[in-house]
Amino acid sequence: MFDHTVVAVHFESPYQPLLDAIGELHKFGAKQFTLVDVLRIDDPDDLSESHRAEARRRLAQKQSDLQAAGYQVDIQQPIGFPAPELAKIGRGYGAQLILLGSRGEGLLREFYHGSTVLELARQTALPVLMERIAPDPNTFGHGETFQRPMLATDFSKKAAAAQALAQDIGEHTGALTVLHVTDEDTRTEGQERLQHFAEQAEARGIEVTTRLETGTPSRVIRNVAEKERSSMVVVGKRGDGPGRDLALGSTAQQVCRNCPCSVLLVPNEQGIWIR
């Protein structure tokens, strides 16, 4: 599914959750991982010779440890700003996923401060998995991201890739919660769409739980994720192709900032997931 995953790490930040996620992705069939530690061009400490050498040593050591455990791993240590460098490396490797960590609005010390997750999601046409570094103790822990996935969809064309990927994930986990937030005037149509999607997923052997709700989408998504004890929310991000920025849309942004679990942002530009 995610044959090649780019993993953003910074060894002055908590990174064990990302390494746990690597193990989980490997169980899903991921074959190759690229560990990327971006040295910020605007941070003198990052660019000092001693820091660069130590960061490289730690990166190489983790590569060696993972290779000894049976993983295919290479490493990159570019200089620049995190979001564009990660997007460039993901594109250059032909990766299927970019994985990075988040504490919510405060992202992995100043290295990811200022919403690198959101900037990266705007700049890449790859799915981005945001792994919570410090998840709510009432939710799933590290290494359990895919245990109880939930798809939040408006059934628009731009959600098609997220819907296809969620079904692929559900086929591995055996279960999937599907949430559609609508208004009172379109509840009947929304219920029909949910039922149609559920029938498609169940034909693939997936146990589907459907939720039809009304309200502000980002708030409803958070509330349902908490009630369902979802380990991950899959959501599509908006964007109209190369003619304009790959905008996230306000709902996806708020889900990234406020959702208690991991978030998988899926751009519609990633045609590999549309069947």
Short mmCIF file of N, CA, C and O in Angstrom, two decimals, residues 149 170-171 173-178 198 201-210:
data_model
loop_
_atom_site.label_atom_id
_atom_site.label_comp_id
_atom_site.label_asym_id
_atom_site.label_seq_id
_atom_site.Cartn_x
_atom_site.Cartn_y
_atom_site.Cartn_z
N PRO A 149 -9.60 2.88 12.06
CA PRO A 149 -9.63 4.03 11.15
C PRO A 149 -11.04 4.58 10.96
O PRO A 149 -12.03 3.83 11.01
N GLY A 170 -9.21 -0.21 5.27
CA GLY A 170 -10.23 -1.02 5.91
C GLY A 170 -10.12 -2.49 5.54
O GLY A 170 -10.43 -3.38 6.35
N GLU A 171 -9.66 -2.77 4.34
CA GLU A 171 -9.49 -4.15 3.91
C GLU A 171 -8.40 -4.84 4.73
O GLU A 171 -8.46 -6.04 4.98
N THR A 173 -7.52 -3.78 7.95
CA THR A 173 -7.91 -3.80 9.36
C THR A 173 -9.17 -4.60 9.61
O THR A 173 -9.42 -5.06 10.73
N GLY A 174 -10.00 -4.74 8.57
CA GLY A 174 -11.25 -5.48 8.70
C GLY A 174 -12.43 -4.64 9.10
O GLY A 174 -13.57 -5.12 9.09
N ALA A 175 -12.19 -3.37 9.47
CA ALA A 175 -13.29 -2.51 9.92
C ALA A 175 -13.01 -1.06 9.56
O ALA A 175 -11.85 -0.65 9.45
N LEU A 176 -14.08 -0.30 9.39
CA LEU A 176 -13.95 1.11 9.02
C LEU A 176 -15.20 1.86 9.47
O LEU A 176 -16.32 1.41 9.21
N THR A 177 -14.99 2.98 10.13
CA THR A 177 -16.09 3.89 10.45
C THR A 177 -16.15 4.96 9.37
O THR A 177 -15.10 5.50 8.98
N VAL A 178 -17.34 5.25 8.89
CA VAL A 178 -17.51 6.26 7.84
C VAL A 178 -18.44 7.35 8.35
O VAL A 178 -19.58 7.07 8.73
N ALA A 198 -21.10 2.05 2.05
CA ALA A 198 -21.00 0.91 2.96
C ALA A 198 -21.15 -0.41 2.21
O ALA A 198 -20.42 -1.38 2.48
N ALA A 201 -17.91 -1.17 0.45
CA ALA A 201 -16.87 -1.60 1.38
C ALA A 201 -17.15 -3.00 1.91
O ALA A 201 -16.24 -3.83 2.04
N GLU A 202 -18.40 -3.27 2.24
CA GLU A 202 -18.75 -4.59 2.77
C GLU A 202 -18.52 -5.68 1.73
O GLU A 202 -18.20 -6.82 2.09
N ALA A 203 -18.64 -5.34 0.45
CA ALA A 203 -18.36 -6.31 -0.61
C ALA A 203 -16.88 -6.70 -0.62
O ALA A 203 -16.53 -7.75 -1.16
N ARG A 204 -16.05 -5.88 -0.01
CA ARG A 204 -14.61 -6.18 0.11
C ARG A 204 -14.27 -6.81 1.45
O ARG A 204 -13.10 -6.93 1.81
N GLY A 205 -15.30 -7.18 2.21
CA GLY A 205 -15.07 -7.86 3.48
C GLY A 205 -14.82 -6.92 4.64
O GLY A 205 -14.31 -7.36 5.69
N ILE A 206 -15.19 -5.66 4.51
CA ILE A 206 -14.95 -4.67 5.56
C ILE A 206 -16.21 -4.52 6.42
O ILE A 206 -17.31 -4.35 5.89
N GLU A 207 -16.05 -4.57 7.72
CA GLU A 207 -17.16 -4.29 8.63
C GLU A 207 -17.30 -2.77 8.77
O GLU A 207 -16.38 -2.10 9.25
N VAL A 208 -18.42 -2.22 8.34
CA VAL A 208 -18.58 -0.77 8.26
C VAL A 208 -19.56 -0.26 9.30
O VAL A 208 -20.65 -0.81 9.49
N THR A 209 -19.15 0.79 9.99
CA THR A 209 -20.02 1.55 10.89
C THR A 209 -20.25 2.92 10.27
O THR A 209 -19.28 3.62 9.95
N THR A 210 -21.50 3.31 10.05
CA THR A 210 -21.79 4.59 9.41
C THR A 210 -22.32 5.57 10.44
O THR A 210 -23.04 5.20 11.36
#
